[in-house]
mmCIF file with all atom_site columns, C-alpha atoms in Angstrom:
data_model
loop_
_atom_site.group_PDB
_atom_site.id
_atom_site.type_symbol
_atom_site.label_atom_id
_atom_site.label_alt_id
_atom_site.label_comp_id
_atom_site.label_asym_id
_atom_site.label_entity_id
_atom_site.label_seq_id
_atom_site.pdbx_PDB_ins_code
_atom_site.Cartn_x
_atom_site.Cartn_y
_atom_site.Cartn_z
_atom_site.occupancy
_atom_site.B_iso_or_equiv
_atom_site.pdbx_formal_charge
_atom_site.auth_seq_id
_atom_site.auth_comp_id
_atom_site.auth_asym_id
_atom_site.auth_atom_id
_atom_site.pdbx_PDB_model_num
ATOM 1   C CA . MET A 1 1   ? -0.297  -0.068  0.147   1.00 73.00 ? 1   MET A CA 1
ATOM 2   C CA . GLN A 1 2   ? 0.981   3.115   -1.232  1.00 73.00 ? 2   GLN A CA 1
ATOM 3   C CA . ARG A 1 3   ? -0.487  7.161   0.589   1.00 71.00 ? 3   ARG A CA 1
ATOM 4   C CA . GLU A 1 4   ? -0.404  9.750   -2.073  1.00 71.00 ? 4   GLU A CA 1
ATOM 5   C CA . ILE A 1 5   ? -0.834  13.335  -0.359  1.00 65.00 ? 5   ILE A CA 1
ATOM 6   C CA . ASP A 1 6   ? -2.034  16.014  -2.538  1.00 65.00 ? 6   ASP A CA 1
ATOM 7   C CA . PRO A 1 7   ? -2.038  19.086  -0.892  1.00 61.00 ? 7   PRO A CA 1
ATOM 8   C CA . LEU A 1 8   ? -1.485  21.640  -4.387  1.00 60.00 ? 8   LEU A CA 1
ATOM 9   C CA . ASP A 1 9   ? -5.371  22.747  -3.668  1.00 71.00 ? 9   ASP A CA 1
ATOM 10  C CA . VAL A 1 10  ? -4.615  24.584  -0.587  1.00 79.00 ? 10  VAL A CA 1
ATOM 11  C CA . ILE A 1 11  ? -5.043  28.061  -0.437  1.00 85.00 ? 11  ILE A CA 1
ATOM 12  C CA . THR A 1 12  ? -2.751  29.337  2.841   1.00 86.00 ? 12  THR A CA 1
ATOM 13  C CA . ARG A 1 13  ? -3.330  33.002  1.691   1.00 92.00 ? 13  ARG A CA 1
ATOM 14  C CA . LEU A 1 14  ? -6.603  34.284  0.427   1.00 93.00 ? 14  LEU A CA 1
ATOM 15  C CA . ILE A 1 15  ? -7.778  37.113  -2.323  1.00 94.00 ? 15  ILE A CA 1
ATOM 16  C CA . PRO A 1 16  ? -11.249 37.630  -2.038  1.00 95.00 ? 16  PRO A CA 1
ATOM 17  C CA . LEU A 1 17  ? -13.306 39.489  -5.100  1.00 94.00 ? 17  LEU A CA 1
ATOM 18  C CA . GLY A 1 18  ? -16.211 41.281  -4.940  1.00 93.00 ? 18  GLY A CA 1
ATOM 19  C CA . THR A 1 19  ? -18.355 42.494  -7.565  1.00 91.00 ? 19  THR A CA 1
ATOM 20  C CA . ARG A 1 20  ? -17.116 44.543  -10.417 1.00 89.00 ? 20  ARG A CA 1
ATOM 21  C CA . ILE A 1 21  ? -16.408 47.306  -9.508  1.00 83.00 ? 21  ILE A CA 1
ATOM 22  C CA . GLU A 1 22  ? -18.634 50.184  -12.336 1.00 76.00 ? 22  GLU A CA 1
ATOM 23  C CA . SER A 1 23  ? -15.416 52.318  -14.575 1.00 65.00 ? 23  SER A CA 1
ATOM 24  C CA . GLU A 1 24  ? -15.973 55.492  -15.324 1.00 63.00 ? 24  GLU A CA 1
ATOM 25  C CA . ASP A 1 25  ? -13.698 54.363  -18.841 1.00 58.00 ? 25  ASP A CA 1
ATOM 26  C CA . GLU A 1 26  ? -17.146 53.615  -21.554 1.00 60.00 ? 26  GLU A CA 1
ATOM 27  C CA . ASN A 1 27  ? -14.467 51.344  -23.637 1.00 59.00 ? 27  ASN A CA 1
ATOM 28  C CA . ALA A 1 28  ? -12.962 49.537  -20.929 1.00 54.00 ? 28  ALA A CA 1
ATOM 29  C CA . ALA A 1 29  ? -13.497 45.438  -21.550 1.00 54.00 ? 29  ALA A CA 1
ATOM 30  C CA . ASP A 1 30  ? -14.889 43.643  -18.547 1.00 56.00 ? 30  ASP A CA 1
ATOM 31  C CA . ILE A 1 31  ? -11.656 42.372  -17.794 1.00 59.00 ? 31  ILE A CA 1
ATOM 32  C CA . SER A 1 32  ? -9.836  44.790  -16.996 1.00 64.00 ? 32  SER A CA 1
ATOM 33  C CA . GLN A 1 33  ? -12.814 46.285  -14.523 1.00 75.00 ? 33  GLN A CA 1
ATOM 34  C CA . ALA A 1 34  ? -11.483 46.119  -11.374 1.00 87.00 ? 34  ALA A CA 1
ATOM 35  C CA . ARG A 1 35  ? -13.368 44.137  -7.980  1.00 90.00 ? 35  ARG A CA 1
ATOM 36  C CA . LEU A 1 36  ? -14.154 45.305  -4.734  1.00 92.00 ? 36  LEU A CA 1
ATOM 37  C CA . THR A 1 37  ? -11.856 43.795  -2.708  1.00 94.00 ? 37  THR A CA 1
ATOM 38  C CA . ILE A 1 38  ? -11.798 43.403  1.097   1.00 95.00 ? 38  ILE A CA 1
ATOM 39  C CA . ALA A 1 39  ? -8.695  46.776  1.901   1.00 94.00 ? 39  ALA A CA 1
ATOM 40  C CA . SER A 1 40  ? -11.115 48.841  3.046   1.00 94.00 ? 40  SER A CA 1
ATOM 41  C CA . VAL A 1 41  ? -11.966 46.606  6.101   1.00 95.00 ? 41  VAL A CA 1
ATOM 42  C CA . ASN A 1 42  ? -8.711  44.334  6.950   1.00 94.00 ? 42  ASN A CA 1
ATOM 43  C CA . GLY A 1 43  ? -6.523  46.863  7.597   1.00 93.00 ? 43  GLY A CA 1
ATOM 44  C CA . GLY A 1 44  ? -5.514  47.414  3.834   1.00 93.00 ? 44  GLY A CA 1
ATOM 45  C CA . LEU A 1 45  ? -4.735  44.296  3.128   1.00 94.00 ? 45  LEU A CA 1
ATOM 46  C CA . ASP A 1 46  ? -6.573  43.155  0.030   1.00 94.00 ? 46  ASP A CA 1
ATOM 47  C CA . TYR A 1 47  ? -6.359  39.723  1.466   1.00 95.00 ? 47  TYR A CA 1
ATOM 48  C CA . LEU A 1 48  ? -6.887  36.892  4.789   1.00 95.00 ? 48  LEU A CA 1
ATOM 49  C CA . ASP A 1 49  ? -4.320  34.170  5.870   1.00 93.00 ? 49  ASP A CA 1
ATOM 50  C CA . ASP A 1 50  ? -4.568  31.032  7.437   1.00 88.00 ? 50  ASP A CA 1
ATOM 51  C CA . LEU A 1 51  ? -1.753  30.988  9.612   1.00 88.00 ? 51  LEU A CA 1
ATOM 52  C CA . ASP A 1 52  ? -1.702  26.974  10.401  1.00 82.00 ? 52  ASP A CA 1
ATOM 53  C CA . LEU A 1 53  ? -1.797  26.105  7.125   1.00 78.00 ? 53  LEU A CA 1
ATOM 54  C CA . GLN A 1 54  ? 0.691   28.839  6.060   1.00 83.00 ? 54  GLN A CA 1
ATOM 55  C CA . GLU A 1 55  ? 2.826   26.814  8.431   1.00 83.00 ? 55  GLU A CA 1
ATOM 56  C CA . GLU A 1 56  ? 2.369   23.313  7.109   1.00 76.00 ? 56  GLU A CA 1
ATOM 57  C CA . PHE A 1 57  ? 2.353   24.430  3.407   1.00 76.00 ? 57  PHE A CA 1
ATOM 58  C CA . GLY A 1 58  ? 3.977   27.907  2.998   1.00 84.00 ? 58  GLY A CA 1
ATOM 59  C CA . ILE A 1 59  ? 2.760   30.528  1.133   1.00 88.00 ? 59  ILE A CA 1
ATOM 60  C CA . VAL A 1 60  ? -0.125  29.074  -0.867  1.00 85.00 ? 60  VAL A CA 1
ATOM 61  C CA . GLU A 1 61  ? -1.989  32.528  -2.830  1.00 90.00 ? 61  GLU A CA 1
ATOM 62  C CA . GLY A 1 62  ? -5.856  32.189  -4.434  1.00 89.00 ? 62  GLY A CA 1
ATOM 63  C CA . GLU A 1 63  ? -8.876  34.009  -5.062  1.00 91.00 ? 63  GLU A CA 1
ATOM 64  C CA . VAL A 1 64  ? -11.942 33.214  -4.918  1.00 91.00 ? 64  VAL A CA 1
ATOM 65  C CA . ILE A 1 65  ? -14.821 35.112  -6.699  1.00 92.00 ? 65  ILE A CA 1
ATOM 66  C CA . PHE A 1 66  ? -18.046 35.879  -4.896  1.00 92.00 ? 66  PHE A CA 1
ATOM 67  C CA . ASP A 1 67  ? -19.897 37.690  -7.887  1.00 89.00 ? 67  ASP A CA 1
ATOM 68  C CA . ASP A 1 68  ? -22.602 38.706  -5.712  1.00 90.00 ? 68  ASP A CA 1
ATOM 69  C CA . VAL A 1 69  ? -20.972 40.029  -3.183  1.00 92.00 ? 69  VAL A CA 1
ATOM 70  C CA . THR A 1 70  ? -21.476 44.302  -2.553  1.00 92.00 ? 70  THR A CA 1
ATOM 71  C CA . GLN A 1 71  ? -20.274 44.924  0.853   1.00 93.00 ? 71  GLN A CA 1
ATOM 72  C CA . PRO A 1 72  ? -16.070 44.721  1.484   1.00 94.00 ? 72  PRO A CA 1
ATOM 73  C CA . ASN A 1 73  ? -17.767 43.374  4.996   1.00 94.00 ? 73  ASN A CA 1
ATOM 74  C CA . ILE A 1 74  ? -19.358 40.493  3.816   1.00 94.00 ? 74  ILE A CA 1
ATOM 75  C CA . LEU A 1 75  ? -16.916 39.987  1.843   1.00 94.00 ? 75  LEU A CA 1
ATOM 76  C CA . LYS A 1 76  ? -14.189 39.586  4.544   1.00 95.00 ? 76  LYS A CA 1
ATOM 77  C CA . THR A 1 77  ? -16.819 37.222  6.543   1.00 94.00 ? 77  THR A CA 1
ATOM 78  C CA . ARG A 1 78  ? -17.304 34.836  2.422   1.00 94.00 ? 78  ARG A CA 1
ATOM 79  C CA . GLY A 1 79  ? -13.591 35.028  2.473   1.00 92.00 ? 79  GLY A CA 1
ATOM 80  C CA . GLN A 1 80  ? -12.808 33.932  6.316   1.00 92.00 ? 80  GLN A CA 1
ATOM 81  C CA . GLN A 1 81  ? -15.355 31.122  5.956   1.00 90.00 ? 81  GLN A CA 1
ATOM 82  C CA . PHE A 1 82  ? -13.924 29.337  2.837   1.00 88.00 ? 82  PHE A CA 1
ATOM 83  C CA . LEU A 1 83  ? -10.528 29.639  4.183   1.00 85.00 ? 83  LEU A CA 1
ATOM 84  C CA . ASN A 1 84  ? -12.014 27.670  7.633   1.00 82.00 ? 84  ASN A CA 1
ATOM 85  C CA . SER A 1 85  ? -14.014 25.062  5.282   1.00 79.00 ? 85  SER A CA 1
ATOM 86  C CA . GLN A 1 86  ? -11.482 24.250  3.033   1.00 75.00 ? 86  GLN A CA 1
ATOM 87  C CA . LYS A 1 87  ? -9.714  20.784  3.202   1.00 66.00 ? 87  LYS A CA 1
ATOM 88  C CA . ALA A 1 88  ? -5.256  20.631  3.951   1.00 60.00 ? 88  ALA A CA 1
ATOM 89  C CA . SER A 1 89  ? -5.164  17.854  1.471   1.00 62.00 ? 89  SER A CA 1
ATOM 90  C CA . LYS A 1 90  ? -6.850  15.168  -0.508  1.00 67.00 ? 90  LYS A CA 1
ATOM 91  C CA . THR A 1 91  ? -5.276  11.556  -0.018  1.00 74.00 ? 91  THR A CA 1
ATOM 92  C CA . SER A 1 92  ? -5.760  8.589   -2.010  1.00 76.00 ? 92  SER A CA 1
ATOM 93  C CA . TYR A 1 93  ? -3.617  4.664   -1.559  1.00 79.00 ? 93  TYR A CA 1
ATOM 94  C CA . ASP A 1 94  ? -2.780  3.337   -4.217  1.00 81.00 ? 94  ASP A CA 1
ATOM 95  C CA . VAL A 1 95  ? -3.630  -1.121  -2.831  1.00 80.00 ? 95  VAL A CA 1
ATOM 96  C CA . ASN A 1 96  ? -1.658  -3.964  -4.590  1.00 80.00 ? 96  ASN A CA 1
ATOM 97  C CA . PRO A 1 97  ? -5.053  -6.541  -3.180  1.00 80.00 ? 97  PRO A CA 1
ATOM 98  C CA . VAL A 1 98  ? -5.416  -10.457 -3.625  1.00 78.00 ? 98  VAL A CA 1
ATOM 99  C CA . ASP A 1 99  ? -8.787  -10.720 -5.749  1.00 76.00 ? 99  ASP A CA 1
ATOM 100 C CA . VAL A 1 100 ? -9.891  -14.292 -4.274  1.00 79.00 ? 100 VAL A CA 1
ATOM 101 C CA . SER A 1 101 ? -12.683 -13.909 -6.965  1.00 78.00 ? 101 SER A CA 1
ATOM 102 C CA . LEU A 1 102 ? -10.496 -14.813 -9.702  1.00 74.00 ? 102 LEU A CA 1
ATOM 103 C CA . ILE A 1 103 ? -10.694 -18.287 -8.697  1.00 82.00 ? 103 ILE A CA 1
ATOM 104 C CA . ASP A 1 104 ? -13.534 -18.476 -5.852  1.00 83.00 ? 104 ASP A CA 1
ATOM 105 C CA . SER A 1 105 ? -17.052 -16.860 -6.919  1.00 83.00 ? 105 SER A CA 1
ATOM 106 C CA . SER A 1 106 ? -18.340 -16.869 -3.588  1.00 86.00 ? 106 SER A CA 1
ATOM 107 C CA . PHE A 1 107 ? -16.351 -13.578 -3.356  1.00 82.00 ? 107 PHE A CA 1
ATOM 108 C CA . GLU A 1 108 ? -17.248 -10.335 -4.740  1.00 81.00 ? 108 GLU A CA 1
ATOM 109 C CA . ALA A 1 109 ? -14.728 -8.913  -7.353  1.00 80.00 ? 109 ALA A CA 1
ATOM 110 C CA . PHE A 1 110 ? -13.437 -5.057  -6.983  1.00 81.00 ? 110 PHE A CA 1
ATOM 111 C CA . GLU A 1 111 ? -14.824 -3.463  -9.111  1.00 83.00 ? 111 GLU A CA 1
ATOM 112 C CA . CYS A 1 112 ? -15.088 1.187   -9.803  1.00 82.00 ? 112 CYS A CA 1
ATOM 113 C CA . GLY A 1 113 ? -17.243 2.624   -6.980  1.00 83.00 ? 113 GLY A CA 1
ATOM 114 C CA . ASN A 1 114 ? -17.384 -0.049  -4.663  1.00 85.00 ? 114 ASN A CA 1
ATOM 115 C CA . TRP A 1 115 ? -16.783 0.110   -0.981  1.00 85.00 ? 115 TRP A CA 1
ATOM 116 C CA . HIS A 1 116 ? -14.757 -1.999  0.822   1.00 81.00 ? 116 HIS A CA 1
ATOM 117 C CA . GLN A 1 117 ? -13.743 -1.982  4.925   1.00 85.00 ? 117 GLN A CA 1
ATOM 118 C CA . ILE A 1 118 ? -9.935  -0.924  4.759   1.00 82.00 ? 118 ILE A CA 1
ATOM 119 C CA . ILE A 1 119 ? -7.360  -1.733  7.319   1.00 84.00 ? 119 ILE A CA 1
ATOM 120 C CA . ASN A 1 120 ? -3.756  -1.042  7.778   1.00 81.00 ? 120 ASN A CA 1
ATOM 121 C CA . PRO A 1 121 ? -2.343  -0.463  11.323  1.00 82.00 ? 121 PRO A CA 1
ATOM 122 C CA . VAL A 1 122 ? 0.765   0.546   9.622   1.00 79.00 ? 122 VAL A CA 1
ATOM 123 C CA . PHE A 1 123 ? -1.003  4.227   7.772   1.00 75.00 ? 123 PHE A CA 1
ATOM 124 C CA . GLU A 1 124 ? -3.516  4.136   10.583  1.00 77.00 ? 124 GLU A CA 1
ATOM 125 C CA . ILE A 1 125 ? -6.654  3.657   8.336   1.00 79.00 ? 125 ILE A CA 1
ATOM 126 C CA . ASP A 1 126 ? -9.723  1.273   9.009   1.00 83.00 ? 126 ASP A CA 1
ATOM 127 C CA . GLU A 1 127 ? -12.559 2.404   7.177   1.00 81.00 ? 127 GLU A CA 1
ATOM 128 C CA . PRO A 1 128 ? -14.711 1.870   4.833   1.00 84.00 ? 128 PRO A CA 1
ATOM 129 C CA . LEU A 1 129 ? -13.067 3.851   1.375   1.00 82.00 ? 129 LEU A CA 1
ATOM 130 C CA . GLN A 1 130 ? -13.757 4.281   -1.983  1.00 82.00 ? 130 GLN A CA 1
ATOM 131 C CA . ILE A 1 131 ? -12.774 1.423   -5.220  1.00 85.00 ? 131 ILE A CA 1
ATOM 132 C CA . ILE A 1 132 ? -11.852 5.426   -7.450  1.00 80.00 ? 132 ILE A CA 1
ATOM 133 C CA . GLU A 1 133 ? -9.951  3.615   -9.913  1.00 82.00 ? 133 GLU A CA 1
ATOM 134 C CA . GLN A 1 134 ? -8.738  0.007   -10.901 1.00 84.00 ? 134 GLN A CA 1
ATOM 135 C CA . THR A 1 135 ? -5.740  -0.607  -12.840 1.00 84.00 ? 135 THR A CA 1
ATOM 136 C CA . ILE A 1 136 ? -5.804  -4.573  -14.519 1.00 80.00 ? 136 ILE A CA 1
ATOM 137 C CA . ASP A 1 137 ? -2.936  -6.380  -16.472 1.00 78.00 ? 137 ASP A CA 1
ATOM 138 C CA . ILE A 1 138 ? -4.307  -8.404  -19.016 1.00 79.00 ? 138 ILE A CA 1
ATOM 139 C CA . ASN A 1 139 ? -1.283  -10.542 -19.231 1.00 83.00 ? 139 ASN A CA 1
ATOM 140 C CA . VAL A 1 140 ? -1.569  -10.884 -15.194 1.00 79.00 ? 140 VAL A CA 1
ATOM 141 C CA . PRO A 1 141 ? -4.574  -10.199 -13.870 1.00 69.00 ? 141 PRO A CA 1
ATOM 142 C CA . GLN A 1 142 ? -3.372  -10.968 -10.440 1.00 70.00 ? 142 GLN A CA 1
ATOM 143 C CA . ASN A 1 143 ? -0.948  -7.975  -10.745 1.00 76.00 ? 143 ASN A CA 1
ATOM 144 C CA . ALA A 1 144 ? -3.955  -5.542  -10.135 1.00 77.00 ? 144 ALA A CA 1
ATOM 145 C CA . SER A 1 145 ? -3.916  -2.501  -8.556  1.00 83.00 ? 145 SER A CA 1
ATOM 146 C CA . LEU A 1 146 ? -7.030  -0.554  -6.939  1.00 81.00 ? 146 LEU A CA 1
ATOM 147 C CA . THR A 1 147 ? -6.923  4.083   -6.303  1.00 80.00 ? 147 THR A CA 1
ATOM 148 C CA . ILE A 1 148 ? -8.825  3.654   -2.822  1.00 81.00 ? 148 ILE A CA 1
ATOM 149 C CA . GLY A 1 149 ? -9.841  6.608   -0.734  1.00 76.00 ? 149 GLY A CA 1
ATOM 150 C CA . GLU A 1 150 ? -9.210  10.153  -2.450  1.00 65.00 ? 150 GLU A CA 1
ATOM 151 C CA . LYS A 1 151 ? -10.466 11.460  0.296   1.00 56.00 ? 151 LYS A CA 1
ATOM 152 C CA . TYR A 1 152 ? -10.356 15.335  1.609   1.00 56.00 ? 152 TYR A CA 1
ATOM 153 C CA . LYS A 1 153 ? -8.508  15.934  4.960   1.00 57.00 ? 153 LYS A CA 1
ATOM 154 C CA . SER A 1 154 ? -9.177  18.961  6.946   1.00 57.00 ? 154 SER A CA 1
ATOM 155 C CA . LEU A 1 155 ? -5.150  20.585  8.955   1.00 56.00 ? 155 LEU A CA 1
ATOM 156 C CA . THR A 1 156 ? -6.144  19.128  12.402  1.00 58.00 ? 156 THR A CA 1
ATOM 157 C CA . HIS A 1 157 ? -6.907  15.979  11.344  1.00 62.00 ? 157 HIS A CA 1
ATOM 158 C CA . TYR A 1 158 ? -3.543  15.658  8.761   1.00 61.00 ? 158 TYR A CA 1
ATOM 159 C CA . GLN A 1 159 ? -1.595  16.511  11.841  1.00 64.00 ? 159 GLN A CA 1
ATOM 160 C CA . ILE A 1 160 ? -3.387  14.061  13.774  1.00 65.00 ? 160 ILE A CA 1
ATOM 161 C CA . GLU A 1 161 ? -1.867  11.526  11.172  1.00 67.00 ? 161 GLU A CA 1
ATOM 162 C CA . ALA A 1 162 ? 1.222   12.760  10.856  1.00 67.00 ? 162 ALA A CA 1
ATOM 163 C CA . ASN A 1 163 ? 1.658   12.586  14.543  1.00 71.00 ? 163 ASN A CA 1
ATOM 164 C CA . LYS A 1 164 ? 0.685   9.300   15.344  1.00 71.00 ? 164 LYS A CA 1
ATOM 165 C CA . LYS A 1 165 ? 2.705   7.673   12.401  1.00 67.00 ? 165 LYS A CA 1
ATOM 166 C CA . THR A 1 166 ? 5.440   9.008   14.587  1.00 71.00 ? 166 THR A CA 1
ATOM 167 C CA . LYS A 1 167 ? 4.791   7.789   17.480  1.00 73.00 ? 167 LYS A CA 1
ATOM 168 C CA . SER A 1 168 ? 4.032   3.836   15.744  1.00 70.00 ? 168 SER A CA 1
ATOM 169 C CA . VAL A 1 169 ? 7.481   4.372   14.208  1.00 69.00 ? 169 VAL A CA 1
ATOM 170 C CA . ALA A 1 170 ? 9.265   4.781   16.356  1.00 71.00 ? 170 ALA A CA 1
ATOM 171 C CA . GLN A 1 171 ? 8.092   2.382   19.163  1.00 70.00 ? 171 GLN A CA 1
#
């Protein structure tokens, strides 16, 4: 079993942008129109930081556009809600299982979309996870591999798991 952790979707410095600000230039294209920012209600800064995520992943800047927001204080609140609700990482596992269904029809075959209870004390997993990808070698069918999981985890959950794994390896 191999674990893949993908923190690429994480934003640690968010620039929330609101509705377009009408330009006085009648010839200005839509793409050149400025958008509402939070600078006026955020001490002159047009961004929000998630310090916990920055400590773990560094500064990763990203923008989120809220077209329906017309007030800076509401924009700041929506931006903070976005930062608080995002997950720190997407975790998936690659598994090379023994597919007993090839020799015994009483066992269920592995199929994409199915959920299976995965237990692995080394990775501290004991939960149902979904098969999201399956690779089958038609010449050697017993060499199949599965990708399971693709589960989003919060920073707190991510750090707790990392600490548990460190202690487990030390023991």
